CSV table of C-alpha atoms in Angstrom, one decimal:
chain,number,residue,atom,x,y,z
A,1,MET,CA,60.7,-60.7,96.1
A,2,GLU,CA,58.6,-61.7,99.0
A,3,PRO,CA,55.4,-59.6,99.4
A,4,ILE,CA,55.3,-57.3,102.4
A,5,GLN,CA,52.4,-57.8,104.8
A,6,GLY,CA,51.6,-56.3,108.1
A,7,GLN,CA,50.0,-54.0,110.5
A,8,TRP,CA,51.8,-51.9,113.1
A,9,THR,CA,50.8,-49.6,116.0
A,10,ILE,CA,53.3,-47.0,117.2
A,11,GLY,CA,51.8,-45.0,120.1
A,12,GLN,CA,48.4,-44.0,118.9
A,13,HIS,CA,49.5,-44.1,115.2
A,14,THR,CA,48.5,-47.1,113.1
A,15,PHE,CA,50.0,-48.4,109.8
A,16,HIS,CA,49.1,-51.2,107.4
A,17,PHE,CA,50.7,-52.2,104.2
A,18,GLU,CA,48.7,-52.8,101.1
A,19,ALA,CA,50.4,-54.6,98.1
A,20,PRO,CA,52.0,-53.7,95.9
A,21,ASP,CA,53.5,-50.6,97.5
A,22,LEU,CA,51.1,-48.6,99.8
A,23,LEU,CA,51.8,-48.0,103.4
A,24,TRP,CA,48.6,-46.4,104.9
A,25,SER,CA,49.0,-44.5,108.2
A,26,LYS,CA,46.6,-42.9,110.5
A,27,HIS,CA,48.3,-40.3,112.8
A,28,GLN,CA,46.5,-39.5,116.0
A,29,GLY,CA,47.6,-37.1,118.7
A,30,TYR,CA,51.1,-35.7,119.2
A,31,CYS,CA,54.2,-37.6,117.9
A,32,THR,CA,57.0,-38.1,120.4
A,33,LEU,CA,60.7,-38.7,119.7
A,34,ASP,CA,60.3,-42.3,120.6
A,35,GLU,CA,57.4,-42.7,118.2
A,36,ALA,CA,59.3,-40.9,115.4
A,37,MET,CA,62.3,-43.2,115.9
A,38,ARG,CA,60.0,-46.3,115.6
A,39,MET,CA,58.3,-44.9,112.5
A,40,VAL,CA,61.6,-44.2,110.8
A,41,SER,CA,62.7,-47.8,111.7
A,42,LEU,CA,59.5,-49.1,110.1
A,43,TYR,CA,60.1,-47.0,107.0
A,44,ARG,CA,63.7,-48.3,106.8
A,45,GLU,CA,62.6,-51.9,107.2
A,46,LEU,CA,59.9,-51.7,104.5
A,47,GLY,CA,61.9,-49.4,102.2
A,48,GLY,CA,64.8,-51.9,102.4
A,49,ILE,CA,62.5,-54.5,100.8
A,50,ARG,CA,61.0,-52.2,98.2
A,51,PRO,CA,60.2,-48.4,98.0
A,52,PHE,CA,56.6,-47.5,98.9
A,53,PHE,CA,54.1,-44.7,98.9
A,54,LEU,CA,53.2,-43.4,102.3
A,55,LEU,CA,49.5,-42.4,102.5
A,56,SER,CA,48.8,-40.6,105.7
A,57,ASP,CA,45.5,-39.7,107.3
A,58,MET,CA,46.1,-36.5,109.3
A,59,ALA,CA,42.6,-35.8,110.5
A,60,GLN,CA,43.5,-36.5,114.2
A,61,ALA,CA,47.2,-35.6,114.1
A,62,GLU,CA,48.4,-32.8,116.4
A,63,GLY,CA,52.0,-32.2,115.6
A,64,MET,CA,55.4,-33.4,116.6
A,65,GLU,CA,58.0,-32.7,119.4
A,66,PRO,CA,60.9,-30.6,118.1
A,67,GLU,CA,63.3,-33.5,118.7
A,68,ALA,CA,61.0,-35.8,116.7
A,69,LYS,CA,61.0,-33.4,113.8
A,70,ARG,CA,64.8,-33.2,113.8
A,71,TYR,CA,65.1,-37.0,114.0
A,72,VAL,CA,62.8,-37.6,111.1
A,73,SER,CA,64.5,-34.9,108.9
A,74,GLU,CA,67.9,-36.3,109.6
A,75,ASN,CA,67.1,-40.0,109.2
A,76,LEU,CA,64.4,-40.4,106.6
A,77,ARG,CA,65.9,-41.5,103.3
A,78,PRO,CA,64.3,-40.6,100.0
A,79,GLU,CA,65.2,-44.0,98.4
A,80,TRP,CA,62.7,-45.7,100.8
A,81,LEU,CA,59.7,-43.7,99.5
A,82,LEU,CA,58.1,-43.4,96.1
A,83,GLY,CA,56.1,-40.5,97.4
A,84,VAL,CA,54.2,-39.2,100.4
A,85,ILE,CA,50.5,-38.3,100.1
A,86,TYR,CA,48.7,-36.6,103.0
A,87,PHE,CA,44.9,-36.4,103.3
A,88,ASN,CA,42.7,-34.7,105.8
A,89,ALA,CA,45.6,-32.4,106.4
A,90,ARG,CA,45.4,-28.9,108.0
A,91,LEU,CA,47.7,-26.0,107.4
A,92,LEU,CA,49.8,-27.1,110.4
A,93,HIS,CA,50.5,-30.5,108.8
A,94,LYS,CA,51.3,-29.0,105.4
A,95,ALA,CA,53.9,-26.6,107.0
A,96,LEU,CA,55.3,-29.4,109.1
A,97,ALA,CA,55.7,-31.8,106.2
A,98,ARG,CA,57.3,-29.2,103.9
A,99,GLY,CA,59.7,-28.2,106.7
A,100,LEU,CA,60.7,-31.8,107.4
A,101,LEU,CA,61.4,-32.5,103.8
A,102,LEU,CA,63.3,-29.2,103.2
A,103,ALA,CA,65.5,-30.0,106.2
A,104,ALA,CA,66.1,-33.5,104.8
A,105,GLN,CA,67.0,-32.1,101.4
A,106,LEU,CA,69.4,-29.6,102.9
A,107,THR,CA,71.3,-32.3,104.8
A,108,ARG,CA,71.7,-34.7,101.8
A,109,SER,CA,74.9,-34.9,99.8
A,110,GLU,CA,75.1,-34.5,96.1
A,111,ASP,CA,75.3,-38.2,95.6
A,112,ASP,CA,72.0,-38.9,97.5
A,113,PRO,CA,68.8,-39.5,95.5
A,114,PRO,CA,66.5,-36.4,95.0
A,115,ARG,CA,64.0,-35.5,97.6
A,116,THR,CA,60.7,-37.3,98.0
A,117,GLU,CA,57.6,-35.7,96.4
A,118,VAL,CA,54.9,-34.7,98.9
A,119,HIS,CA,51.3,-34.3,97.9
A,120,PHE,CA,48.2,-33.1,99.7
A,121,VAL,CA,44.7,-34.3,98.8
A,122,SER,CA,41.4,-34.0,100.6
A,123,THR,CA,40.2,-37.6,100.9
A,124,ARG,CA,41.4,-41.2,101.2
A,125,ASP,CA,40.0,-42.0,97.8
A,126,SER,CA,41.9,-39.1,96.3
A,127,ALA,CA,45.1,-40.4,97.9
A,128,ARG,CA,44.5,-43.8,96.4
A,129,GLU,CA,43.8,-42.3,92.9
A,130,LEU,CA,46.9,-40.1,93.1
A,131,SER,CA,49.1,-43.0,94.1
A,132,THR,CA,47.8,-45.0,91.1
A,133,ARG,CA,48.6,-42.1,88.7
A,134,LEU,CA,52.1,-41.6,90.2
A,135,ARG,CA,52.8,-45.3,89.9
A,136,ALA,CA,51.8,-45.2,86.2
A,137,GLN,CA,54.0,-42.2,85.6
A,138,ARG,CA,56.9,-43.9,87.1
A,139,GLU,CA,56.3,-47.0,84.9
A,140,GLU,CA,56.1,-44.8,81.8
A,141,HIS,CA,59.5,-43.2,82.6
A,142,ARG,CA,61.1,-46.6,83.0
A,143,VAL,CA,60.1,-47.8,79.6
């Protein structure tokens, strides 16, 4: 399998992939429907190559348009993601993330994979440490 490499900018939000399976994002400002559509497209493209952890810095994020929330909840697929880890998140972000994933879970069929786990930590280093632990747990369950 060819390694994934890249950096992307969607609106004010930035993304970069770190091998083997980390997509780092920094969300800044408000997320529009167009930006949400482009983000889901990026997740689809990367997740089609291999599932990944999404590690998101939310320090400067301000929320999402209602249409953007709906689009993400209806189009994000759990098979693309190994897990989502938010850091520097405020209560608004926690509520938003939980709501998006609950909506996605409610719209999935019984044949779909289970929902993606979402975690909240305080720092970037904590996000990296948690992704390492989660990856090790996944490997243990495969053996």
